[in-house]
PDB file of C-alpha atoms in Angstrom:
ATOM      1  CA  UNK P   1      11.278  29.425  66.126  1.00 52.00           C
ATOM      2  CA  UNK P   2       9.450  28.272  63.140  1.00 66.00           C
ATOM      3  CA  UNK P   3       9.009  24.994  61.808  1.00 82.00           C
ATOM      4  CA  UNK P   4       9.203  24.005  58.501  1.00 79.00           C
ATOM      5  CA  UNK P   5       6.410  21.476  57.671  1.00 89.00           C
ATOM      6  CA  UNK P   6       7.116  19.685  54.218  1.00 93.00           C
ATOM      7  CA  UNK P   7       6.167  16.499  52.384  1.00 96.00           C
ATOM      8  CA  UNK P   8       8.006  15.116  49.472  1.00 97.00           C
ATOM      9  CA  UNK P   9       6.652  12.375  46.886  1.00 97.00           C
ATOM     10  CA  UNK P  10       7.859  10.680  44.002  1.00 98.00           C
ATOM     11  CA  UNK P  11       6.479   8.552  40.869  1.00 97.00           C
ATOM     12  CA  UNK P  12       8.669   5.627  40.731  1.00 96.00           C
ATOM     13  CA  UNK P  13      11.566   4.744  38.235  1.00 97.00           C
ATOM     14  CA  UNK P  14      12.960   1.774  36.834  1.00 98.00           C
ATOM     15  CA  UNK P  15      17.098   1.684  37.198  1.00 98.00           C
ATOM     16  CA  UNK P  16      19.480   0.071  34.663  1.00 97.00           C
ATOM     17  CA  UNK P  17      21.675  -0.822  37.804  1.00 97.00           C
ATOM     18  CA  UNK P  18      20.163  -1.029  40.784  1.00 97.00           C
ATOM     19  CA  UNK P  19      23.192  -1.811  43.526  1.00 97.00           C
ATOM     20  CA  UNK P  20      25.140   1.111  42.031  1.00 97.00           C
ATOM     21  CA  UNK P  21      21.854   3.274  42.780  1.00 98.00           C
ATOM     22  CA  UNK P  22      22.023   2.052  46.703  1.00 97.00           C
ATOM     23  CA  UNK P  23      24.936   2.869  46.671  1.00 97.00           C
ATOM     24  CA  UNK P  24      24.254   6.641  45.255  1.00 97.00           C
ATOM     25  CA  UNK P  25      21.466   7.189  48.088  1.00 97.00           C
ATOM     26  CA  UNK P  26      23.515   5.359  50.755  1.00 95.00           C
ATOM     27  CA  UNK P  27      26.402   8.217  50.063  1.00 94.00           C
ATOM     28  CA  UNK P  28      24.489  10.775  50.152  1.00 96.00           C
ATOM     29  CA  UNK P  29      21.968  12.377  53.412  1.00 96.00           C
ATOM     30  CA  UNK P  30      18.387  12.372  52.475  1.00 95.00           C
ATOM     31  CA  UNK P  31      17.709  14.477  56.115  1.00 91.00           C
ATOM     32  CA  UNK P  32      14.234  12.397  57.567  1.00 93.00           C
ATOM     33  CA  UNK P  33      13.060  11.155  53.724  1.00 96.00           C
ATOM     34  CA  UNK P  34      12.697   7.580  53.291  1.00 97.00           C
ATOM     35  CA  UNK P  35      13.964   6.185  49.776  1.00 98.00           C
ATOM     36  CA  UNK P  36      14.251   2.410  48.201  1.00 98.00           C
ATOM     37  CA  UNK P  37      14.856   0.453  45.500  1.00 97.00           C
ATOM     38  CA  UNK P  38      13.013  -2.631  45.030  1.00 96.00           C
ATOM     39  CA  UNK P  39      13.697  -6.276  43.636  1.00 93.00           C
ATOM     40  CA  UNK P  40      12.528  -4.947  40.220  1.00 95.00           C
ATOM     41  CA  UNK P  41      15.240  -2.082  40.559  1.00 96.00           C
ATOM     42  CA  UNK P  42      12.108   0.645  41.054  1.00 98.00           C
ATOM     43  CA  UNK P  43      13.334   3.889  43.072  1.00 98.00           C
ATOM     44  CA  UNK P  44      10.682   5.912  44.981  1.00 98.00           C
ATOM     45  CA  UNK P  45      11.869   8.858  47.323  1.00 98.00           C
ATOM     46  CA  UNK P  46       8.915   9.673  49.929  1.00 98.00           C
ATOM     47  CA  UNK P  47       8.862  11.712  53.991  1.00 97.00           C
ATOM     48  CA  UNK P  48       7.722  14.443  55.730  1.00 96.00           C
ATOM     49  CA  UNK P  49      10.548  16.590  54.952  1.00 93.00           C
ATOM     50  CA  UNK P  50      12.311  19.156  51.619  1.00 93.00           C
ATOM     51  CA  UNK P  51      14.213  17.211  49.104  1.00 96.00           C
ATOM     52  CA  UNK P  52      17.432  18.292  49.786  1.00 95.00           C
ATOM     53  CA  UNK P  53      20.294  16.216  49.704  1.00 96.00           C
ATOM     54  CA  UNK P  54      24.033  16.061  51.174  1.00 96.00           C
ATOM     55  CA  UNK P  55      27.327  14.322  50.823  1.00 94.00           C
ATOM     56  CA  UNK P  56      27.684  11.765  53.523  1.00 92.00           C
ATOM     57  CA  UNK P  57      30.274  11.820  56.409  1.00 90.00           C
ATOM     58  CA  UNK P  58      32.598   9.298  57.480  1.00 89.00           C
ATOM     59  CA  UNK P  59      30.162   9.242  60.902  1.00 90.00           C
ATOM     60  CA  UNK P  60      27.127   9.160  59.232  1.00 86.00           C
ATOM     61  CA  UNK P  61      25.907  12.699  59.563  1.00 89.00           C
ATOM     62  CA  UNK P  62      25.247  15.250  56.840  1.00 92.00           C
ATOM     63  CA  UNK P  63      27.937  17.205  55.747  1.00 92.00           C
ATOM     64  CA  UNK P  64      26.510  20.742  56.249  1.00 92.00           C
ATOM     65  CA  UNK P  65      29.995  22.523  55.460  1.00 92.00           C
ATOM     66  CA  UNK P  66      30.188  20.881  51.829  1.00 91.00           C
ATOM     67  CA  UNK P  67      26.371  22.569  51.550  1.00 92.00           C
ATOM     68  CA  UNK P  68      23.594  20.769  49.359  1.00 94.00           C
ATOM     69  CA  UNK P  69      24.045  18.568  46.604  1.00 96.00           C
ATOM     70  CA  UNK P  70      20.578  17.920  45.215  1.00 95.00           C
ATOM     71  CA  UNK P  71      21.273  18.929  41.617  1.00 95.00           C
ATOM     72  CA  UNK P  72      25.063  16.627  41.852  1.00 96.00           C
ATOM     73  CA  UNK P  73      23.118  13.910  43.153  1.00 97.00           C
ATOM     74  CA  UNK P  74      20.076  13.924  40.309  1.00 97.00           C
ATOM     75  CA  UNK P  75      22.668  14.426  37.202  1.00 96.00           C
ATOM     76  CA  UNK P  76      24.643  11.111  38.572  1.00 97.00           C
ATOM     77  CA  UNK P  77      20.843   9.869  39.348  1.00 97.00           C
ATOM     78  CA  UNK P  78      20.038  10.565  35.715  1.00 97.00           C
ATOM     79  CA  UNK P  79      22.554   7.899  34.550  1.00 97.00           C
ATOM     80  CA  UNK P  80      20.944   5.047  36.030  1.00 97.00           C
ATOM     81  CA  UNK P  81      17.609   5.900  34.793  1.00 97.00           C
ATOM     82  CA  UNK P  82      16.315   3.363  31.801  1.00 96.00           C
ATOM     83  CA  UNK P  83      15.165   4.982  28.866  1.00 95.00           C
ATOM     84  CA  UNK P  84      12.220   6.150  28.848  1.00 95.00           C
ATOM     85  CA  UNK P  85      11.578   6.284  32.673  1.00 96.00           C
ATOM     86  CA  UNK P  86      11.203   9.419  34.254  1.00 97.00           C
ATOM     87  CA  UNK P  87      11.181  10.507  38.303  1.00 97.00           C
ATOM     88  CA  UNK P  88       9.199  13.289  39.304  1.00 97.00           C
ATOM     89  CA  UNK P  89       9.923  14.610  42.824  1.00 97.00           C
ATOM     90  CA  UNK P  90       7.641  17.082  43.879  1.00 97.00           C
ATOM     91  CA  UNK P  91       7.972  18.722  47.734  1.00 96.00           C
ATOM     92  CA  UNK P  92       5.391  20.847  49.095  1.00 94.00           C
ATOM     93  CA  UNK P  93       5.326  22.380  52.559  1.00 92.00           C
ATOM     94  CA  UNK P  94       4.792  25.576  54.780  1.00 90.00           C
ATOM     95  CA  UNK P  95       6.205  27.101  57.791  1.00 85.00           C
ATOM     96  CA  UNK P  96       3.823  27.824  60.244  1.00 81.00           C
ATOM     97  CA  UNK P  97       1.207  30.896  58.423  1.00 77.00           C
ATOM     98  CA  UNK P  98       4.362  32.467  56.883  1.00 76.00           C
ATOM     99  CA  UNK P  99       5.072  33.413  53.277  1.00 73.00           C
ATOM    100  CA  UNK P 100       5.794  31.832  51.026  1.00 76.00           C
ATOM    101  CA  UNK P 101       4.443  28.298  50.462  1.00 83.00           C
ATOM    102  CA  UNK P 102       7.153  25.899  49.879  1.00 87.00           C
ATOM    103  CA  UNK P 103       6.838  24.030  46.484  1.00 92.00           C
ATOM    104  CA  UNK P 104       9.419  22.844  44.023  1.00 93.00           C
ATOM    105  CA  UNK P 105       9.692  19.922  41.868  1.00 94.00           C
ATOM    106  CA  UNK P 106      12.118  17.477  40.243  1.00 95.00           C
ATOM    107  CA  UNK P 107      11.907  15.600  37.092  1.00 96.00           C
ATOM    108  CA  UNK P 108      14.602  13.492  35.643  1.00 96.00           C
ATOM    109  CA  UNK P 109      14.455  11.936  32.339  1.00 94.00           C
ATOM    110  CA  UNK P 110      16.460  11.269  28.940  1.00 93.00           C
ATOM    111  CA  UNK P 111      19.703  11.899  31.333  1.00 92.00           C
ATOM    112  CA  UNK P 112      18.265  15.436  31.867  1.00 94.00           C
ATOM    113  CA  UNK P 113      17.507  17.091  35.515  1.00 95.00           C
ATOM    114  CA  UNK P 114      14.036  19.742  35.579  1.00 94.00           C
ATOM    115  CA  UNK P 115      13.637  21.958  38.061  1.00 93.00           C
ATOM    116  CA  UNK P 116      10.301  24.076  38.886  1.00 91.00           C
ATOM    117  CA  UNK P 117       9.196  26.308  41.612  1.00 86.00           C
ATOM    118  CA  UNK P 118       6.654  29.077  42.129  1.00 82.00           C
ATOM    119  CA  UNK P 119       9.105  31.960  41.621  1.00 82.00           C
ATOM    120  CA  UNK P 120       7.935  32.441  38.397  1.00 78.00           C
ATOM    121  CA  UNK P 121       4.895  34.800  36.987  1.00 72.00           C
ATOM    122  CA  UNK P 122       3.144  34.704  33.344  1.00 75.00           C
ATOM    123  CA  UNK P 123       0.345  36.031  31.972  1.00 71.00           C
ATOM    124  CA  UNK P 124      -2.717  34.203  31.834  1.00 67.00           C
ATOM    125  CA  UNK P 125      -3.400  34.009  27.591  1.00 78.00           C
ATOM    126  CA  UNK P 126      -7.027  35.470  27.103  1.00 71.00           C
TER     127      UNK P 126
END
């Protein structure tokens, strides 16, 4: 069996509210990630693991049935942000010698969620 080996950063990103973002992360399953939001109402995401994000259970657990909810969880994110702040969350990570290379990243700003990944292929301009 192989094992996926990831690590996930963020910048941080100053919150208009930061109790109602707790209370975001705290319903929703970050798998091993750590997250936090400090006295000064910064949020920073950081582990050894993919971003990927569930709905929380009633026990605890994730709820794997309702599938992810990464992108749910960044556009409600998005509204807390203040303006002009901006969270990049970038996860990088491999499974054993096996293709591909995990990458993707995050960026939310101006109440708008970015996505990237390497499954995209242009032209290098001469």
């Amino acid at each position: 069996m192989a094992t996926l080996q990831a690590t996930t950063t963020s910048t941080g990103a100053t919150v208009t509210d930061a109790q109602a973002v707790r209370q975001l992360c705290e319903a929703h399953c970050f798998g091993t990630l750590n997250w936090e939001v400090d006295e000064e109402g910064e949020l920073i995401i950081w582990g050894y693991d993919a971003f990927e994000i569930y709905e929380t259970r009633e026990d605890g657990l994730p709820d794997y049935e309702g599938g992810l909810v990464t992108h749910e969880f960044l556009r409600k994110l998005a509204n807390y942000l203040e303006p002009g702040e901006e969270l990049d969350i970038q996860t990088a990570g491999y499974t054993k010698c096996r293709f591909p290379v995990l990458a993707k990243r995050y960026v939310v700003r101006d109440g708008e969620v970015l996505y990237a990944d390497l499954s995209t292929l242009n032209p290098i301009e001469e």
